[in-house]
Short mmCIF file of N, CA and C in Angstrom, two decimals:
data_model
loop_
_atom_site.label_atom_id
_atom_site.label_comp_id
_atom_site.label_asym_id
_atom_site.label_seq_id
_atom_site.Cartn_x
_atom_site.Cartn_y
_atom_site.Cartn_z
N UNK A 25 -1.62 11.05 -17.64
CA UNK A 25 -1.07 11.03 -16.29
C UNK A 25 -0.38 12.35 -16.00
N UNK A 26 -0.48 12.91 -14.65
CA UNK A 26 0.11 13.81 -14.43
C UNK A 26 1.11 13.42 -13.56
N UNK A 27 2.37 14.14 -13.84
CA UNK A 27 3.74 14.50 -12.60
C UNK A 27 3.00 14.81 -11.37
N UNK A 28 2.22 15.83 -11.10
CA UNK A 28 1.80 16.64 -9.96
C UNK A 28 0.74 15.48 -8.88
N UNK A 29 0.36 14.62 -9.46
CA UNK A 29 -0.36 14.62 -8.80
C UNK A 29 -0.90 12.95 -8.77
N UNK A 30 0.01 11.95 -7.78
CA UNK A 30 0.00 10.49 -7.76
C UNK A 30 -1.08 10.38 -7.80
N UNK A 31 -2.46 10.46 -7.48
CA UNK A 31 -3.79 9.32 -8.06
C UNK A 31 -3.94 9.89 -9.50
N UNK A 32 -3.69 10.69 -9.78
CA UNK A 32 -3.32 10.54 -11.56
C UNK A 32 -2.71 8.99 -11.92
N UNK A 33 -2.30 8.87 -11.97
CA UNK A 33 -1.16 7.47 -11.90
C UNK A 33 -1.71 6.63 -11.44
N UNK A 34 -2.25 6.75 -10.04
CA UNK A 34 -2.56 5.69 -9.18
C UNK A 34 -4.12 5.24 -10.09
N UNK A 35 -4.83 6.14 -10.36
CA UNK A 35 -6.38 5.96 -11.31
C UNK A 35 -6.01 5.34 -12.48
N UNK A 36 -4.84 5.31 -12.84
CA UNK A 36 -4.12 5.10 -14.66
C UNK A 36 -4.11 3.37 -14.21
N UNK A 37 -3.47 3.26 -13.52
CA UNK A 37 -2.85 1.72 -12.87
C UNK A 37 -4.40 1.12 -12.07
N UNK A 38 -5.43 1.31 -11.56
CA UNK A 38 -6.13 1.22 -11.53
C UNK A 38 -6.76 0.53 -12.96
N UNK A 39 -7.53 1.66 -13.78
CA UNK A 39 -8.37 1.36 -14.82
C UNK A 39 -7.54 0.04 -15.71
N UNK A 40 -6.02 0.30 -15.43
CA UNK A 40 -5.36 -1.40 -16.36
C UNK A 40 -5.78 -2.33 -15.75
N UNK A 41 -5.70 -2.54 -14.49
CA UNK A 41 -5.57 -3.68 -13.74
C UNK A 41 -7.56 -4.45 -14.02
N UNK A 42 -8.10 -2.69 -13.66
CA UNK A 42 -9.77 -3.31 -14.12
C UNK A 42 -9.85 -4.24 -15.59
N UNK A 43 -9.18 -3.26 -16.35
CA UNK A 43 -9.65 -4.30 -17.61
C UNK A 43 -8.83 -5.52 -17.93
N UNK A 44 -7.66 -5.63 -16.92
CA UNK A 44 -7.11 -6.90 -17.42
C UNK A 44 -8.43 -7.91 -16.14
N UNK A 45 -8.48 -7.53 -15.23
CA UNK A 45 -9.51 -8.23 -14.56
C UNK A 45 -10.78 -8.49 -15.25
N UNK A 46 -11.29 -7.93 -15.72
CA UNK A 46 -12.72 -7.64 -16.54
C UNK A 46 -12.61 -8.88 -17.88
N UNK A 47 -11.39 -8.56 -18.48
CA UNK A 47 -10.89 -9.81 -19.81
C UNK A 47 -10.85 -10.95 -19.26
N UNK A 48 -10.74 -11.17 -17.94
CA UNK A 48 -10.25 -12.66 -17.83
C UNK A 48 -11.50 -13.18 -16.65
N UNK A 49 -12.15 -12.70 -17.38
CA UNK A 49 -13.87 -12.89 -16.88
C UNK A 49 -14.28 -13.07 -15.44
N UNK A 50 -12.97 -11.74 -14.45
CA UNK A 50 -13.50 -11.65 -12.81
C UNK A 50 -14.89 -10.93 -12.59
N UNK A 51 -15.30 -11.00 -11.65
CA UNK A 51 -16.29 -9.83 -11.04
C UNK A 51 -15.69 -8.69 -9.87
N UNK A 52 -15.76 -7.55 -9.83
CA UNK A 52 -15.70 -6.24 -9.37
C UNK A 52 -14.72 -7.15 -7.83
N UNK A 53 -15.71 -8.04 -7.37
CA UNK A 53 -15.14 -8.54 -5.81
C UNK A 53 -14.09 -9.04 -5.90
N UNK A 54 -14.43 -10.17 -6.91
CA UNK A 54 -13.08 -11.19 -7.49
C UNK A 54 -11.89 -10.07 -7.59
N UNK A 55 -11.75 -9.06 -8.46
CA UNK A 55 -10.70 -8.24 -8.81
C UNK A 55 -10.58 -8.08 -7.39
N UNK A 56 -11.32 -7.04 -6.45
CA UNK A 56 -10.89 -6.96 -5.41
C UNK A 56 -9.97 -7.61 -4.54
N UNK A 57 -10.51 -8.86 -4.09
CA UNK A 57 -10.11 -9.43 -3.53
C UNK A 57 -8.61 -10.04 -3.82
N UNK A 58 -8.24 -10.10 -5.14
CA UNK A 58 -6.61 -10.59 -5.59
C UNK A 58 -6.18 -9.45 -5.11
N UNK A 59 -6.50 -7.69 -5.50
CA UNK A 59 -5.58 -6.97 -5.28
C UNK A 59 -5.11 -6.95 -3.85
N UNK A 60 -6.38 -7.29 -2.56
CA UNK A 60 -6.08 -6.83 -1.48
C UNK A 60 -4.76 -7.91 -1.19
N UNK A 61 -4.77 -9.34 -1.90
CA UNK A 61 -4.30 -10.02 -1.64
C UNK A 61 -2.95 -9.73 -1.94
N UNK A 62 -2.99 -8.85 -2.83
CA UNK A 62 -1.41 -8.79 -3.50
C UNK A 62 -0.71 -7.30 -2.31
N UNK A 63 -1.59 -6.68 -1.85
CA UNK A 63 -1.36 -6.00 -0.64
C UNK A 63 -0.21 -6.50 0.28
N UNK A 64 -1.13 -7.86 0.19
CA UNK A 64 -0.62 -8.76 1.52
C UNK A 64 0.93 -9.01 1.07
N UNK A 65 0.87 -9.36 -0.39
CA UNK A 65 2.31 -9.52 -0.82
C UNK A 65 3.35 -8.67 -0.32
N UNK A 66 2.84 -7.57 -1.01
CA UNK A 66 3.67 -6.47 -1.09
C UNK A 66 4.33 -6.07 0.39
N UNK A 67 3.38 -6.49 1.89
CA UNK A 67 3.81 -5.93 3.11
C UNK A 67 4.65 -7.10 3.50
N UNK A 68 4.62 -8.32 2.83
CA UNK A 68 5.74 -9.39 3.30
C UNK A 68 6.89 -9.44 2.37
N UNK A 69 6.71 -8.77 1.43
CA UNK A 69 8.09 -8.21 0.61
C UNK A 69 8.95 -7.33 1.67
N UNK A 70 8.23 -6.64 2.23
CA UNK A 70 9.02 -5.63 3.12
C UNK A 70 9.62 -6.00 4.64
N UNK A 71 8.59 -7.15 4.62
CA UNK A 71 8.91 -7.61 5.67
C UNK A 71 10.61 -8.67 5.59
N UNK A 72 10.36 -9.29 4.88
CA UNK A 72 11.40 -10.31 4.67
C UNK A 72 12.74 -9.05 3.88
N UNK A 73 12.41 -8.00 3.34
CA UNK A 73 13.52 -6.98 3.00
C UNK A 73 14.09 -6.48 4.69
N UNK A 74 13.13 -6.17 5.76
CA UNK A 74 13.57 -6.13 7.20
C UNK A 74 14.86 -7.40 7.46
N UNK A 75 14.63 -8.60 7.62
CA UNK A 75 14.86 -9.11 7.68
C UNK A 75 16.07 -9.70 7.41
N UNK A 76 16.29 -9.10 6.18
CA UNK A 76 18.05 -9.31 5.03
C UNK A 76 18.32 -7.81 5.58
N UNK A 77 17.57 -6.97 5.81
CA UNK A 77 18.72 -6.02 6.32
C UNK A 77 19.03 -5.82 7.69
N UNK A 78 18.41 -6.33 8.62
CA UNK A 78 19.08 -6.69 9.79
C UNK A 78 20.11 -8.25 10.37
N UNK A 79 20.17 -8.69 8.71
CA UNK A 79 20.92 -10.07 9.11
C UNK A 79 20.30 -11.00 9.63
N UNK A 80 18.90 -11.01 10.16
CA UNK A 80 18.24 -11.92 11.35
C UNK A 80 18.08 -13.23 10.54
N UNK A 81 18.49 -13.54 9.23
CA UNK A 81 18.12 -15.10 8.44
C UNK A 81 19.64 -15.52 8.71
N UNK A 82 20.19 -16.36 9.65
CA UNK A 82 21.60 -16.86 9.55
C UNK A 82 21.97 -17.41 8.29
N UNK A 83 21.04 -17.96 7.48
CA UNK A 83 21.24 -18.92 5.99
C UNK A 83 21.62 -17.56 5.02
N UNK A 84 21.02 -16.50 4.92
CA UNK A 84 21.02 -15.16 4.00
C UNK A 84 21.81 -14.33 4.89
N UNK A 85 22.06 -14.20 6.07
CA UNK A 85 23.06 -13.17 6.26
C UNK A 85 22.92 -11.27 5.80
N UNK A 86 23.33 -10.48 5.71
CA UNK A 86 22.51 -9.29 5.60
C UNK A 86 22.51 -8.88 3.78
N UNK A 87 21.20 -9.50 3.56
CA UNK A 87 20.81 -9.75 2.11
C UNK A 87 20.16 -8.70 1.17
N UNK A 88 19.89 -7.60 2.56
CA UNK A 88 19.21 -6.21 2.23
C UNK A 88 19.35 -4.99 2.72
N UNK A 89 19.54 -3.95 2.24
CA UNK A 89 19.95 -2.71 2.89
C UNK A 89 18.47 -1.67 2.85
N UNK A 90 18.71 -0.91 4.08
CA UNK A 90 17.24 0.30 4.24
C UNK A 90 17.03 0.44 3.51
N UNK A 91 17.40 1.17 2.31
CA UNK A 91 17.29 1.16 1.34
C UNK A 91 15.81 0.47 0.39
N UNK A 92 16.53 -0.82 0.25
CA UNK A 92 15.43 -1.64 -0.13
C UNK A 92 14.40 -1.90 0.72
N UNK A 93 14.42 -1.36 1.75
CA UNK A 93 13.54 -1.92 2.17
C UNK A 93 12.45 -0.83 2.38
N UNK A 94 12.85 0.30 2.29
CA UNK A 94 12.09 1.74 1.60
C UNK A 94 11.31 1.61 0.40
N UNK A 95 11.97 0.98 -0.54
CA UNK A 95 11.38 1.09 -1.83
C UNK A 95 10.12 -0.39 -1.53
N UNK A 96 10.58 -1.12 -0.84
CA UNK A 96 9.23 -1.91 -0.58
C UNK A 96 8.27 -1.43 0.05
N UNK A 97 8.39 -0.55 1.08
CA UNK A 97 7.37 -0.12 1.63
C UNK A 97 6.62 1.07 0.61
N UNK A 98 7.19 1.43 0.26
CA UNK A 98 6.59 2.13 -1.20
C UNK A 98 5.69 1.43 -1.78
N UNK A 99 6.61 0.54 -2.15
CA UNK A 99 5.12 -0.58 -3.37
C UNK A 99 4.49 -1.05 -2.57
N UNK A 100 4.18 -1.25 -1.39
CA UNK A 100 2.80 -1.55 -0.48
C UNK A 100 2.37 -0.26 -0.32
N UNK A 101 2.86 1.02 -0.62
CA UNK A 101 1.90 1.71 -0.39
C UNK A 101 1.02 2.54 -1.84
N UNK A 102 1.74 1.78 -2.99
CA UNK A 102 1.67 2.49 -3.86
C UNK A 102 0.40 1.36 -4.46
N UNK A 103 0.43 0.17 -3.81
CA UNK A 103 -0.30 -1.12 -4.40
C UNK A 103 -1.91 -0.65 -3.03
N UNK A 104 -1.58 -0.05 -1.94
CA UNK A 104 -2.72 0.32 -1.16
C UNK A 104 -3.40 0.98 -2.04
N UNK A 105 -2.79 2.14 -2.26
CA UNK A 105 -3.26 3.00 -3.45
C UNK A 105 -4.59 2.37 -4.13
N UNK A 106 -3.47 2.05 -5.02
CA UNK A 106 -4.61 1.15 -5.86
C UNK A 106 -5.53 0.21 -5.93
N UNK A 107 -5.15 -0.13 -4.76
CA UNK A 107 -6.37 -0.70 -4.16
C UNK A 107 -7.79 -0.28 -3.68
N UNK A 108 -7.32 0.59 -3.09
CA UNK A 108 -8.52 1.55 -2.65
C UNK A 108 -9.38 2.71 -3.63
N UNK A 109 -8.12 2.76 -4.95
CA UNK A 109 -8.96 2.97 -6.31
C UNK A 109 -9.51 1.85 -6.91
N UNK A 110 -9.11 1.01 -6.76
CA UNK A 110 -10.19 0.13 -7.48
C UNK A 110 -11.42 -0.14 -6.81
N UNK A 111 -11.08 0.01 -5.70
CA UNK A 111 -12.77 -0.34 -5.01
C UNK A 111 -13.48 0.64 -4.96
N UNK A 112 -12.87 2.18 -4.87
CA UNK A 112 -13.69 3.54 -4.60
C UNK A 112 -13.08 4.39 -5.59
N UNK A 113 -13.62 4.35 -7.14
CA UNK A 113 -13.03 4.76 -8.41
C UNK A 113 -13.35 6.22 -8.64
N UNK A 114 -14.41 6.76 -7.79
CA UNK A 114 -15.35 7.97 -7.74
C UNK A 114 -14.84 9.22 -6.35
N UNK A 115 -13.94 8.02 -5.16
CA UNK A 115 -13.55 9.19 -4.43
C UNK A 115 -12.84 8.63 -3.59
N UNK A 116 -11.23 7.93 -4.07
CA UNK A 116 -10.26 7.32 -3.39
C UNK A 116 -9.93 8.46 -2.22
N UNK A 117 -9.10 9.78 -3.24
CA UNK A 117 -8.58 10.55 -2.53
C UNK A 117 -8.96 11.23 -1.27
N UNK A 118 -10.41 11.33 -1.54
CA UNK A 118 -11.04 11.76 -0.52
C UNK A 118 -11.43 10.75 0.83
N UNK A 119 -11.84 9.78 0.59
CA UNK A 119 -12.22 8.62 1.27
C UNK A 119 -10.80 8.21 2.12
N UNK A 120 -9.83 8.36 1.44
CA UNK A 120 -8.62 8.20 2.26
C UNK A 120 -8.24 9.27 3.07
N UNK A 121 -8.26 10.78 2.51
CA UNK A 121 -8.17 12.15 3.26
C UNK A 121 -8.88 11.61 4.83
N UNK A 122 -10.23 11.47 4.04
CA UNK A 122 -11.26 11.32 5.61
C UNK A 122 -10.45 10.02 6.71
N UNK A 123 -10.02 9.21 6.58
CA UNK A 123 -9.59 8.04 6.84
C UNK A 123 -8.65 8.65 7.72
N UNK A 124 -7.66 9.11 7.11
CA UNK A 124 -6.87 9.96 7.79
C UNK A 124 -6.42 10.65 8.97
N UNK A 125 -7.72 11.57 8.82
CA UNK A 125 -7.79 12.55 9.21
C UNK A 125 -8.68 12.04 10.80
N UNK A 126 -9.56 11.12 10.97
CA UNK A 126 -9.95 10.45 11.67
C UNK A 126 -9.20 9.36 12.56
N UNK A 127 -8.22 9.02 11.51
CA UNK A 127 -7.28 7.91 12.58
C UNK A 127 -6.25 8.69 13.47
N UNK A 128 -6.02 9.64 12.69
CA UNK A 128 -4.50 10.33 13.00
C UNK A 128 -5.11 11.60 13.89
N UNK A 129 -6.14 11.84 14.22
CA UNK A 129 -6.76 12.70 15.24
C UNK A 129 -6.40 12.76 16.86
N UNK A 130 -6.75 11.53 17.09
CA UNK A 130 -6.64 11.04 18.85
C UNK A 130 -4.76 11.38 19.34
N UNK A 131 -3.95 10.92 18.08
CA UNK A 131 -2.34 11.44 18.01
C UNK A 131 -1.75 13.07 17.73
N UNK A 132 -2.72 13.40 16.67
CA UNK A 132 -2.46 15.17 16.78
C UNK A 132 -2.85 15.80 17.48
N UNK A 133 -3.88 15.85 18.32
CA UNK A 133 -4.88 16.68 19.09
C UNK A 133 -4.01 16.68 20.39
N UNK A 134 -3.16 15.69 20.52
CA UNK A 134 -2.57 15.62 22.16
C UNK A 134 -3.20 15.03 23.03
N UNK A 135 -4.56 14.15 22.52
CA UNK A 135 -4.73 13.90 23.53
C UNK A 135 -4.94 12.36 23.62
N UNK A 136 -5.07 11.20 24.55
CA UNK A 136 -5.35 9.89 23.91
C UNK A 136 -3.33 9.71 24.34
N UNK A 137 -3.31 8.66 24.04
CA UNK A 137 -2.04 7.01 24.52
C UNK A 137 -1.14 7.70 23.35
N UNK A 138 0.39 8.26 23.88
CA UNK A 138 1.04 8.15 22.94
C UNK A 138 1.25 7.21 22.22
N UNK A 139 2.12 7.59 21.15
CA UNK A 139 2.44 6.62 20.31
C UNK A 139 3.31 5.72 21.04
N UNK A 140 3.10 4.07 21.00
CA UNK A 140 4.51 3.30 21.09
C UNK A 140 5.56 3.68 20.65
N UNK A 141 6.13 3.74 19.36
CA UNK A 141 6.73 3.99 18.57
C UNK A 141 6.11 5.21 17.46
N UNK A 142 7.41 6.01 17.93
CA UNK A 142 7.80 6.81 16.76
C UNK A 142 8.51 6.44 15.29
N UNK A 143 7.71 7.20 14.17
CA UNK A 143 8.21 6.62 12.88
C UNK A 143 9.04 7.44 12.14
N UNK A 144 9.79 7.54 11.04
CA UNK A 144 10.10 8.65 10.57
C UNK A 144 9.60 8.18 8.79
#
């Protein structure tokens, strides 16, 4: 694994997850399909971290600070990651570059529906 350079890491965490999938006798889709699922986890982790940190659960009260709720959005993005290495093991980085670079076009170029919301 390299420091420099997260799909180092992200390919490392990848190839585990394949062979613990592979041992417990999934197919390529099967694996797929749990990770996207655990996706899903990971963005309602963050969601319900929103949630404790704006106080909005009267029973929990403010149960979470930005903070945490940063580091969740992290692990949904760090679990996207790997997701999209496991399905495209030959050219995540790129396949996502392009992805990118295509969505986020119609917003850089100036031209096209601002954004609703600004993010930081």
């Amino acid at each position: 694994m390299s420091g420099n350079d997260p799909w180092d890491t992200i390919r490392t965490l990848a190839a585990l997850f394949d062979e613990h999938g592979t041992a417990q006798g999934l197919t390529s889709e099967e694996q797929w399909t749990i990770q996207v699922l655990k996706l899903s986890e990971e963005v309602g982790e963050a969601a319900q971290a929103v949630i404790g940190a704006r106080a909005t659960n009267p029973r929990k009260g403010r149960s979470h600070g930005w903070e945490h709720v940063q580091e969740e959005v992290a692990d949904t993005v760090i679990t996207g990651m790997v997701s999209l290495a496991r399905m495209r093991p030959d050219d995540a980085p790129e396949f996502l570059a392009s992805v990118l670079a295509r969505k986020s076009a119609r917003f850089l170029s100036g031209e096209g529906d601002e954004p609703a919301v600004t993010s930081r």
